[in-house]
Amino acid sequence: MELGQQIKKLRKNKKITIKQMAALTGLSTGFISQFERGITTIDVDHLNEMAQILETDVADFFRNNGKAAENFEDEIVVRGYQRPYLQNLNQSIHFNLSQISPQAVIRPEYIEVMPREIKEKPTIYTHEGEEFIFVLEGILTFYWDDQVTKLYPGDSAHYHAEHPHNWANLSDSVVRLLVIHVPE
């Protein structure tokens, strides 16, 4: 089950409407609906906020099978073959590049965004903090207010996330990127 579907199931079990979730998170009802249907992605801050509202811990998605760190390498080193991930987060796979908790100063992620059959513009949104994205492979469509630009391998964007934004893979190939979140 995709993450959006899991959130929807938890929300319905708690008898929280999309409108109530929107009011509690500051996101639009349209955005939440798109997220639950797997049409758009969500930032880690809002995902954490939704998890708190739904009385669950988003960190469980990022932990490596709940194993405790046995030495300093287990605490600070993330081996490529052991990266914790969120699979199928709205047509993408998010790999956590850090063992540090979601409350850390920075949250680096490696993301693989799959192509979609339906090529529609995602809902742009805002959240606290800063984001940095660096395209490693593929063509990422980046939305900033009313502006749309294509980011190619080697291109990056660094912005205050309080500004309306989002990004999507509207190509026919996988897009691979590095994203660093700096929450406020």
Coordinates of N, CA, C and O in Angstrom, one line a residue:
M1 N 0.8 -1.2 0.0 CA 0.0 0.0 0.0 C 0.9 1.2 0.0 O 1.8 1.3 0.8
E2 N 0.6 2.2 -0.9 CA 1.4 3.4 -1.0 C 1.1 4.3 0.3 O 0.1 4.2 0.9
L3 N 2.1 5.2 0.5 CA 2.0 6.0 1.7 C 0.7 6.9 1.7 O 0.0 7.0 2.8
G4 N 0.4 7.5 0.6 CA -0.9 8.3 0.6 C -2.1 7.5 0.9 O -3.0 7.9 1.6
Q5 N -2.1 6.2 0.5 CA -3.2 5.3 0.8 C -3.2 5.0 2.3 O -4.3 4.9 2.9
Q6 N -2.0 4.8 2.8 CA -1.9 4.5 4.3 C -2.5 5.7 5.1 O -3.2 5.5 6.1
I7 N -2.1 6.9 4.7 CA -2.5 8.1 5.4 C -4.0 8.2 5.3 O -4.7 8.5 6.3
K8 N -4.6 8.0 4.1 CA -6.0 8.0 4.0 C -6.7 7.0 4.9 O -7.7 7.3 5.5
K9 N -6.2 5.8 4.9 CA -6.8 4.8 5.8 C -6.8 5.2 7.2 O -7.8 5.1 8.0
L10 N -5.6 5.7 7.7 CA -5.5 6.1 9.1 C -6.4 7.3 9.4 O -7.1 7.4 10.4
R11 N -6.5 8.2 8.4 CA -7.4 9.4 8.6 C -8.8 9.0 8.7 O -9.5 9.4 9.6
K12 N -9.2 8.1 7.8 CA -10.6 7.6 7.9 C -10.9 6.8 9.2 O -12.0 6.9 9.8
N13 N -9.9 6.0 9.6 CA -10.1 5.3 10.9 C -10.2 6.2 12.1 O -10.9 5.9 13.0
K14 N -9.6 7.4 12.0 CA -9.7 8.4 13.1 C -10.9 9.3 12.9 O -11.1 10.2 13.6
K15 N -11.6 9.1 11.8 CA -12.8 9.9 11.4 C -12.5 11.3 11.3 O -13.2 12.2 11.7
I16 N -11.3 11.6 10.6 CA -10.9 12.9 10.3 C -11.2 13.1 8.8 O -10.7 12.4 7.9
T17 N -11.9 14.2 8.4 CA -12.2 14.5 7.0 C -11.0 15.2 6.4 O -10.1 15.7 7.1
I18 N -11.0 15.2 5.1 CA -9.9 15.9 4.3 C -9.9 17.3 4.7 O -8.9 18.0 4.9
K19 N -11.1 17.9 4.9 CA -11.2 19.3 5.2 C -10.6 19.6 6.6 O -9.9 20.6 6.8
Q20 N -10.8 18.7 7.5 CA -10.3 18.8 8.9 C -8.7 18.7 8.8 O -8.0 19.4 9.5
M21 N -8.2 17.7 8.0 CA -6.8 17.5 7.9 C -6.2 18.8 7.3 O -5.1 19.2 7.7
A22 N -6.8 19.3 6.3 CA -6.3 20.5 5.6 C -6.2 21.7 6.7 O -5.2 22.4 6.7
A23 N -7.2 21.9 7.5 CA -7.2 22.9 8.5 C -6.1 22.7 9.5 O -5.4 23.6 9.9
L24 N -5.9 21.4 9.9 CA -4.8 21.1 10.9 C -3.4 21.2 10.3 O -2.5 21.5 11.1
T25 N -3.2 21.0 9.0 CA -1.9 21.0 8.4 C -1.6 22.3 7.7 O -0.4 22.6 7.4
G26 N -2.6 23.1 7.3 CA -2.4 24.3 6.5 C -2.3 23.9 5.0 O -2.0 24.8 4.2
L27 N -2.5 22.7 4.6 CA -2.5 22.3 3.2 C -3.9 22.4 2.7 O -4.9 22.4 3.4
S28 N -4.0 22.5 1.4 CA -5.3 22.6 0.8 C -6.0 21.2 0.7 O -5.3 20.1 0.7
T29 N -7.3 21.1 0.6 CA -8.0 19.9 0.5 C -7.6 19.2 -0.8 O -7.5 18.0 -0.9
G30 N -7.4 20.0 -1.9 CA -7.0 19.4 -3.2 C -5.7 18.7 -3.1 O -5.4 17.7 -3.7
F31 N -4.7 19.4 -2.4 CA -3.4 18.8 -2.2 C -3.4 17.5 -1.5 O -2.8 16.5 -1.9
I32 N -4.2 17.5 -0.4 CA -4.3 16.2 0.4 C -4.9 15.1 -0.4 O -4.5 14.0 -0.4
S33 N -5.9 15.5 -1.2 CA -6.6 14.5 -2.0 C -5.6 13.9 -3.0 O -5.6 12.7 -3.3
Q34 N -4.8 14.8 -3.7 CA -3.9 14.4 -4.7 C -2.8 13.5 -4.0 O -2.4 12.5 -4.6
F35 N -2.3 13.9 -2.8 CA -1.3 13.1 -2.1 C -1.9 11.7 -1.8 O -1.2 10.7 -2.0
E36 N -3.1 11.6 -1.3 CA -3.7 10.3 -0.9 C -3.9 9.4 -2.2 O -3.9 8.2 -2.1
R37 N -4.1 10.0 -3.3 CA -4.3 9.3 -4.6 C -3.0 9.0 -5.3 O -2.9 8.4 -6.3
G38 N -1.8 9.5 -4.7 CA -0.5 9.2 -5.3 C -0.2 10.1 -6.5 O 0.7 9.8 -7.3
I39 N -0.9 11.3 -6.6 CA -0.6 12.2 -7.7 C 0.5 13.2 -7.4 O 1.2 13.6 -8.3
T40 N 0.7 13.5 -6.2 CA 1.7 14.5 -5.8 C 2.6 14.0 -4.7 O 2.1 13.1 -4.0
T41 N 3.7 14.6 -4.5 CA 4.6 14.2 -3.3 C 4.3 15.1 -2.2 O 3.6 16.2 -2.3
I42 N 4.8 14.8 -1.0 CA 4.7 15.6 0.2 C 6.0 15.8 0.8 O 6.9 14.8 0.8
D43 N 6.3 16.9 1.4 CA 7.6 17.1 2.1 C 7.5 16.4 3.5 O 6.5 16.1 4.0
V44 N 8.7 16.2 4.0 CA 8.8 15.4 5.2 C 8.2 16.1 6.4 O 7.6 15.5 7.3
D45 N 8.2 17.5 6.4 CA 7.6 18.2 7.5 C 6.1 18.0 7.6 O 5.6 17.8 8.7
H46 N 5.4 18.1 6.4 CA 4.0 17.9 6.4 C 3.7 16.4 6.7 O 2.7 16.1 7.4
L47 N 4.5 15.5 6.2 CA 4.3 14.1 6.5 C 4.4 13.8 8.0 O 3.5 13.1 8.6
N48 N 5.4 14.4 8.7 CA 5.5 14.3 10.1 C 4.3 14.9 10.8 O 3.8 14.4 11.8
E49 N 3.9 16.1 10.3 CA 2.7 16.7 11.0 C 1.4 15.8 10.8 O 0.7 15.7 11.8
M50 N 1.2 15.2 9.7 CA 0.1 14.3 9.5 C 0.2 13.1 10.4 O -0.8 12.7 11.0
A51 N 1.4 12.6 10.6 CA 1.6 11.4 11.4 C 1.3 11.8 12.9 O 0.6 11.0 13.6
Q52 N 1.7 13.0 13.3 CA 1.3 13.4 14.7 C -0.2 13.5 14.8 O -0.8 13.1 15.8
I53 N -0.9 14.1 13.8 CA -2.3 14.3 13.9 C -3.0 12.9 14.0 O -4.0 12.7 14.7
L54 N -2.4 11.9 13.2 CA -3.0 10.6 13.2 C -2.4 9.7 14.3 O -2.7 8.5 14.3
E55 N -1.7 10.3 15.2 CA -1.1 9.6 16.4 C -0.3 8.4 16.0 O -0.4 7.3 16.6
T56 N 0.6 8.6 15.0 CA 1.6 7.6 14.7 C 2.9 8.3 14.5 O 3.0 9.5 14.5
D57 N 4.0 7.5 14.3 CA 5.4 8.1 14.3 C 5.9 7.9 12.9 O 6.2 6.8 12.4
V58 N 6.1 9.0 12.1 CA 6.7 9.0 10.8 C 8.1 8.4 10.8 O 8.5 7.8 9.8
A59 N 8.8 8.5 11.9 CA 10.2 8.0 12.0 C 10.2 6.5 11.7 O 11.2 6.0 11.3
D60 N 9.1 5.8 12.0 CA 9.1 4.4 11.7 C 9.4 4.1 10.3 O 9.9 3.0 10.0
F61 N 9.0 5.0 9.4 CA 9.2 4.8 8.0 C 10.7 4.9 7.6 O 11.1 4.4 6.6
F62 N 11.4 5.6 8.4 CA 12.8 5.9 8.1 C 13.8 5.0 8.9 O 15.0 5.0 8.7
R63 N 13.3 4.2 9.8 CA 14.2 3.4 10.7 C 14.6 2.1 9.9 O 13.8 1.6 9.2
N64 N 15.7 1.6 10.2 CA 16.2 0.3 9.6 C 15.7 -0.8 10.5 O 16.4 -1.3 11.3
N65 N 14.5 -1.3 10.2 CA 13.9 -2.4 10.9 C 13.9 -2.3 12.4 O 13.9 -3.3 13.1
G66 N 14.0 -1.1 12.9 CA 13.9 -0.8 14.4 C 15.1 -1.3 15.1 O 15.1 -1.4 16.4
K67 N 16.2 -1.6 14.5 CA 17.4 -2.1 15.2 C 18.1 -0.9 15.8 O 18.3 0.1 15.2
A68 N 18.6 -1.2 17.0 CA 19.4 -0.1 17.7 C 20.8 -0.1 17.2 O 21.3 -1.1 16.7
A69 N 21.4 1.1 17.2 CA 22.8 1.2 16.8 C 23.8 0.5 17.7 O 23.7 0.6 18.9
E70 N 24.7 -0.3 17.1 CA 25.6 -1.1 17.9 C 27.0 -0.4 18.1 O 27.7 -0.6 19.0
N71 N 27.4 0.5 17.2 CA 28.6 1.3 17.2 C 28.5 2.6 16.5 O 27.4 2.9 15.9
F72 N 29.5 3.4 16.5 CA 29.4 4.7 15.9 C 29.1 4.6 14.4 O 28.3 5.5 13.9
E73 N 29.5 3.6 13.7 CA 29.2 3.5 12.3 C 27.7 3.3 12.1 O 27.0 3.8 11.2
D74 N 27.1 2.5 13.0 CA 25.6 2.3 12.9 C 24.9 3.6 13.3 O 23.7 3.8 12.8
E75 N 25.5 4.5 14.0 CA 24.9 5.8 14.4 C 25.0 6.9 13.3 O 24.1 7.7 13.2
I76 N 26.1 6.9 12.6 CA 26.4 8.0 11.7 C 26.6 7.6 10.2 O 26.5 8.5 9.4
V77 N 26.8 6.4 9.9 CA 27.1 6.0 8.6 C 25.9 5.2 8.0 O 25.3 4.4 8.7
V78 N 25.5 5.6 6.8 CA 24.4 4.9 6.1 C 25.0 4.2 4.9 O 25.4 4.9 4.0
R79 N 25.1 2.9 4.9 CA 25.6 2.2 3.8 C 24.5 2.2 2.6 O 23.3 2.1 2.9
G80 N 25.0 2.3 1.4 CA 24.1 2.3 0.3 C 23.1 1.2 0.2 O 22.0 1.3 -0.1
Y81 N 23.6 0.0 0.6 CA 22.7 -1.2 0.6 C 21.8 -1.3 1.8 O 21.0 -2.2 1.9
Q82 N 21.9 -0.4 2.8 CA 21.1 -0.4 4.0 C 20.2 0.8 4.2 O 19.6 1.0 5.2
R83 N 20.2 1.7 3.1 CA 19.4 2.9 3.3 C 18.0 2.7 3.6 O 17.3 2.0 2.9
P84 N 17.5 3.3 4.7 CA 16.0 3.2 5.0 C 15.3 4.0 3.9 O 15.8 5.0 3.4
Y85 N 14.1 3.5 3.6 CA 13.4 4.2 2.5 C 11.9 4.2 2.8 O 11.4 3.4 3.5
L86 N 11.2 5.1 2.1 CA 9.7 5.1 2.0 C 9.4 4.7 0.6 O 9.8 5.5 -0.4
Q87 N 8.9 3.6 0.3 CA 8.6 3.1 -1.0 C 7.3 3.7 -1.5 O 6.3 3.8 -0.7
N88 N 7.2 4.0 -2.8 CA 6.0 4.4 -3.4 C 5.4 5.6 -2.7 O 4.2 5.7 -2.5
L89 N 6.2 6.6 -2.4 CA 5.7 7.9 -1.9 C 5.3 8.7 -3.1 O 6.1 9.4 -3.6
N90 N 4.0 8.5 -3.5 CA 3.5 9.2 -4.7 C 4.4 9.1 -5.9 O 4.9 10.0 -6.4
Q91 N 4.5 7.8 -6.3 CA 5.2 7.5 -7.5 C 6.7 7.7 -7.4 O 7.4 8.0 -8.4
S92 N 7.2 7.7 -6.2 CA 8.7 7.9 -6.0 C 9.1 7.1 -4.8 O 8.3 6.7 -3.9
I93 N 10.4 6.9 -4.7 CA 11.0 6.2 -3.6 C 12.0 7.2 -2.9 O 12.9 7.7 -3.6
H94 N 11.8 7.4 -1.6 CA 12.6 8.3 -0.9 C 13.5 7.5 0.0 O 13.1 6.8 0.9
F95 N 14.8 7.7 -0.2 CA 15.8 7.1 0.6 C 16.4 8.1 1.6 O 16.9 9.1 1.2
N96 N 16.3 7.8 2.9 CA 16.9 8.6 3.9 C 18.4 8.4 3.9 O 18.9 7.3 4.0
L97 N 19.1 9.5 3.8 CA 20.6 9.5 3.8 C 21.2 9.7 5.1 O 22.4 9.9 5.2
S98 N 20.4 9.7 6.2 CA 21.0 10.0 7.5 C 20.3 9.1 8.5 O 19.1 8.8 8.4
Q99 N 21.0 8.7 9.5 CA 20.5 8.0 10.6 C 19.8 8.9 11.7 O 19.1 8.4 12.5
I100 N 20.1 10.2 11.6 CA 19.7 11.1 12.6 C 18.1 11.3 12.4 O 17.6 11.2 11.4
S101 N 17.5 11.6 13.5 CA 16.0 11.7 13.6 C 15.5 12.8 12.7 O 16.2 13.7 12.3
P102 N 14.2 12.7 12.5 CA 13.5 13.7 11.6 C 13.6 15.1 12.3 O 13.3 16.1 11.6
Q103 N 13.9 15.2 13.5 CA 14.0 16.5 14.2 C 15.4 17.2 14.0 O 15.7 18.2 14.5
A104 N 16.3 16.6 13.2 CA 17.6 17.1 12.9 C 17.6 18.4 12.2 O 16.6 18.7 11.6
V105 N 18.7 19.1 12.2 CA 18.8 20.4 11.5 C 18.7 20.3 10.0 O 18.0 21.1 9.4
I106 N 19.3 19.2 9.4 CA 19.1 19.0 8.0 C 18.6 17.5 7.8 O 18.9 16.7 8.6
R107 N 17.9 17.3 6.7 CA 17.4 16.0 6.4 C 17.7 15.7 4.9 O 16.9 16.1 4.0
P108 N 18.8 15.0 4.7 CA 19.1 14.7 3.3 C 18.4 13.5 2.8 O 18.2 12.5 3.5
E109 N 17.9 13.5 1.5 CA 17.2 12.4 0.9 C 17.7 12.2 -0.5 O 18.1 13.1 -1.2
Y110 N 17.8 10.9 -0.9 CA 18.0 10.6 -2.3 C 16.6 10.1 -2.8 O 16.0 9.2 -2.2
I111 N 16.1 10.7 -3.9 CA 14.8 10.4 -4.4 C 14.8 9.9 -5.8 O 15.5 10.5 -6.7
E112 N 14.1 8.8 -6.1 CA 13.9 8.3 -7.4 C 12.4 8.6 -7.8 O 11.5 8.0 -7.1
V113 N 12.1 9.5 -8.7 CA 10.8 9.8 -9.1 C 10.4 9.1 -10.4 O 11.1 9.3 -11.4
M114 N 9.4 8.2 -10.3 CA 9.0 7.4 -11.5 C 8.2 8.2 -12.4 O 7.5 9.1 -12.0
P115 N 8.3 7.9 -13.7 CA 7.4 8.5 -14.7 C 5.9 8.2 -14.4 O 5.6 7.1 -13.9
R116 N 5.0 9.0 -14.8 CA 3.6 8.8 -14.6 C 2.9 8.7 -15.9 O 3.3 9.3 -16.9
E117 N 1.8 7.9 -15.9 CA 1.0 7.8 -17.1 C 0.3 9.1 -17.4 O 0.2 9.6 -18.5
I118 N -0.3 9.7 -16.3 CA -1.0 10.9 -16.4 C 0.0 12.1 -16.1 O 0.5 12.1 -15.0
K119 N 0.2 12.9 -17.0 CA 1.2 14.0 -16.9 C 0.4 15.3 -16.5 O 0.1 16.1 -17.3
E120 N 0.1 15.4 -15.2 CA -0.6 16.6 -14.7 C 0.3 17.4 -13.8 O 1.1 16.8 -13.1
K121 N 0.0 18.7 -13.7 CA 0.7 19.6 -12.8 C 0.4 19.2 -11.3 O -0.8 19.1 -11.0
P122 N 1.4 19.1 -10.5 CA 1.0 18.8 -9.1 C 0.6 20.1 -8.4 O 0.8 21.2 -8.9
T123 N -0.1 20.0 -7.3 CA -0.5 21.2 -6.5 C 0.8 21.8 -5.9 O 1.5 21.1 -5.3
I124 N 0.9 23.1 -6.1 CA 2.0 23.7 -5.4 C 1.6 24.1 -3.9 O 0.5 24.3 -3.7
Y125 N 2.6 24.1 -3.0 CA 2.3 24.3 -1.6 C 3.5 24.9 -0.9 O 4.5 25.1 -1.5
T126 N 3.3 25.3 0.3 CA 4.3 25.9 1.1 C 4.5 25.1 2.4 O 3.7 24.4 2.8
H127 N 5.7 25.3 3.0 CA 6.0 24.8 4.3 C 7.1 25.6 4.9 O 7.8 26.4 4.2
E128 N 7.4 25.3 6.1 CA 8.5 26.1 6.8 C 9.9 25.5 6.3 O 10.0 24.4 5.9
G129 N 10.9 26.4 6.4 CA 12.3 25.9 6.2 C 12.8 26.2 4.8 O 12.2 27.1 4.1
E130 N 13.9 25.6 4.5 CA 14.5 25.7 3.2 C 14.7 24.3 2.5 O 14.7 23.3 3.2
E131 N 14.8 24.3 1.2 CA 15.0 23.1 0.5 C 16.1 23.3 -0.5 O 16.2 24.4 -1.1
F132 N 16.9 22.3 -0.8 CA 17.9 22.3 -1.8 C 17.7 21.0 -2.6 O 17.6 19.9 -2.0
I133 N 17.5 21.1 -3.9 CA 17.4 19.9 -4.8 C 18.5 20.0 -5.8 O 18.9 21.0 -6.3
F134 N 19.1 18.8 -6.1 CA 20.1 18.6 -7.1 C 19.7 17.4 -8.0 O 19.6 16.3 -7.5
V135 N 19.6 17.7 -9.3 CA 19.2 16.6 -10.2 C 20.4 15.8 -10.6 O 21.4 16.4 -11.1
L136 N 20.3 14.5 -10.4 CA 21.4 13.6 -10.7 C 21.2 13.0 -12.1 O 22.2 12.8 -12.8
E137 N 19.9 12.7 -12.4 CA 19.6 12.0 -13.7 C 18.2 12.3 -14.0 O 17.3 12.4 -13.2
G138 N 17.9 12.5 -15.3 CA 16.6 12.8 -15.8 C 16.2 14.2 -15.9 O 17.1 15.1 -15.7
I139 N 15.0 14.5 -16.2 CA 14.5 15.9 -16.3 C 13.4 16.1 -15.3 O 12.3 15.5 -15.4
L140 N 13.6 17.0 -14.3 CA 12.6 17.3 -13.3 C 11.9 18.6 -13.6 O 12.6 19.6 -14.0
T141 N 10.6 18.6 -13.6 CA 9.8 19.8 -13.8 C 9.6 20.5 -12.5 O 9.1 19.9 -11.5
F142 N 10.1 21.8 -12.3 CA 10.1 22.5 -11.1 C 9.1 23.6 -11.2 O 9.1 24.4 -12.1
Y143 N 8.2 23.7 -10.2 CA 7.2 24.8 -10.2 C 7.5 25.7 -9.0 O 7.7 25.4 -7.9
W144 N 7.5 27.0 -9.4 CA 7.8 28.1 -8.4 C 6.8 29.2 -8.7 O 6.8 29.9 -9.7
D145 N 5.7 29.3 -7.8 CA 4.6 30.2 -8.1 C 4.0 29.9 -9.4 O 3.6 28.7 -9.7
D146 N 3.9 30.8 -10.3 CA 3.4 30.6 -11.7 C 4.4 30.2 -12.7 O 4.1 30.0 -13.9
Q147 N 5.7 30.1 -12.3 CA 6.8 29.8 -13.2 C 7.0 28.3 -13.2 O 6.9 27.6 -12.2
V148 N 7.4 27.8 -14.4 CA 7.7 26.4 -14.5 C 9.0 26.3 -15.3 O 9.2 27.0 -16.3
T149 N 9.9 25.5 -14.8 CA 11.2 25.3 -15.5 C 11.6 23.8 -15.4 O 11.2 23.1 -14.5
K150 N 12.4 23.5 -16.4 CA 13.0 22.1 -16.4 C 14.4 22.1 -15.8 O 15.2 23.0 -16.1
L151 N 14.6 21.2 -14.9 CA 16.0 21.0 -14.3 C 16.6 19.8 -14.9 O 15.9 18.7 -14.8
Y152 N 17.8 19.9 -15.4 CA 18.5 18.8 -16.0 C 19.6 18.3 -15.1 O 20.0 19.0 -14.1
P153 N 20.2 17.1 -15.4 CA 21.3 16.7 -14.6 C 22.4 17.7 -14.3 O 22.8 18.4 -15.3
G154 N 22.7 17.9 -13.1 CA 23.7 18.9 -12.7 C 23.1 20.2 -12.3 O 23.7 21.1 -11.7
D155 N 21.8 20.4 -12.6 CA 21.0 21.6 -12.2 C 20.6 21.5 -10.7 O 20.3 20.4 -10.2
S156 N 20.4 22.6 -10.1 CA 20.0 22.6 -8.7 C 19.1 23.8 -8.4 O 19.0 24.7 -9.2
A157 N 18.4 23.7 -7.3 CA 17.5 24.9 -6.9 C 17.6 24.9 -5.3 O 17.6 23.9 -4.7
H158 N 17.8 26.1 -4.8 CA 17.9 26.3 -3.3 C 16.9 27.4 -3.0 O 17.0 28.5 -3.6
Y159 N 15.9 27.1 -2.2 CA 14.8 28.1 -2.0 C 14.2 28.0 -0.6 O 14.4 27.0 0.1
H160 N 13.6 29.1 -0.2 CA 12.8 29.1 1.0 C 11.5 28.5 0.7 O 10.8 28.8 -0.2
A161 N 11.2 27.5 1.5 CA 10.0 26.6 1.3 C 8.7 27.3 1.6 O 7.6 26.8 1.3
E162 N 8.7 28.5 2.2 CA 7.5 29.3 2.5 C 6.9 29.8 1.2 O 5.8 30.3 1.2
H163 N 7.7 29.8 0.1 CA 7.3 30.2 -1.2 C 6.6 29.0 -1.9 O 7.1 27.9 -1.9
P164 N 5.4 29.3 -2.6 CA 4.7 28.2 -3.2 C 5.6 27.5 -4.2 O 6.2 28.1 -5.1
H165 N 5.7 26.1 -4.1 CA 6.5 25.4 -5.0 C 6.1 23.9 -5.0 O 5.3 23.5 -4.2
N166 N 6.7 23.1 -5.9 CA 6.6 21.7 -6.0 C 7.4 21.3 -7.2 O 7.9 22.1 -8.0
W167 N 7.5 20.0 -7.4 CA 8.2 19.4 -8.6 C 7.6 18.1 -8.9 O 6.9 17.5 -8.1
A168 N 7.8 17.7 -10.2 CA 7.2 16.5 -10.7 C 8.1 15.9 -11.8 O 8.9 16.6 -12.5
N169 N 7.9 14.6 -12.1 CA 8.5 14.0 -13.2 C 7.5 13.9 -14.3 O 6.6 13.0 -14.2
L170 N 7.6 14.7 -15.3 CA 6.6 14.7 -16.4 C 7.2 14.0 -17.6 O 6.7 14.0 -18.7
S171 N 8.4 13.4 -17.5 CA 9.1 12.7 -18.6 C 8.7 11.3 -18.6 O 7.9 10.8 -17.8
D172 N 9.4 10.5 -19.5 CA 9.1 9.1 -19.6 C 10.2 8.3 -18.9 O 10.2 7.0 -19.1
S173 N 11.1 8.9 -18.2 CA 12.3 8.2 -17.6 C 12.3 8.5 -16.1 O 11.7 9.6 -15.7
V174 N 13.0 7.7 -15.3 CA 13.1 8.0 -13.9 C 14.0 9.2 -13.7 O 14.9 9.4 -14.4
V175 N 13.6 10.0 -12.7 CA 14.4 11.2 -12.3 C 15.0 10.9 -11.0 O 14.3 10.4 -10.1
R176 N 16.3 11.1 -10.8 CA 17.0 10.8 -9.6 C 17.6 12.1 -9.1 O 18.2 12.9 -9.8
L177 N 17.3 12.4 -7.8 CA 17.7 13.7 -7.3 C 18.1 13.6 -5.8 O 17.7 12.7 -5.1
L178 N 18.9 14.6 -5.4 CA 19.3 14.7 -4.0 C 18.5 15.9 -3.5 O 18.4 17.0 -4.1
V179 N 17.8 15.7 -2.3 CA 17.0 16.8 -1.7 C 17.5 16.9 -0.2 O 17.7 16.0 0.5
I180 N 17.8 18.2 0.1 CA 18.2 18.5 1.5 C 17.1 19.4 2.1 O 16.9 20.5 1.6
H181 N 16.4 19.0 3.1 CA 15.4 19.8 3.8 C 16.1 20.4 5.0 O 16.8 19.7 5.8
V182 N 15.9 21.7 5.2 CA 16.3 22.4 6.4 C 15.1 23.0 7.1 O 14.7 24.1 6.7
P183 N 14.5 22.3 8.0 CA 13.3 22.9 8.7 C 13.6 24.1 9.5 O 14.8 24.2 10.0
E184 N 12.7 24.9 9.8 CA 12.9 26.1 10.6 C 12.7 25.7 12.1 O 12.0 24.9 12.4

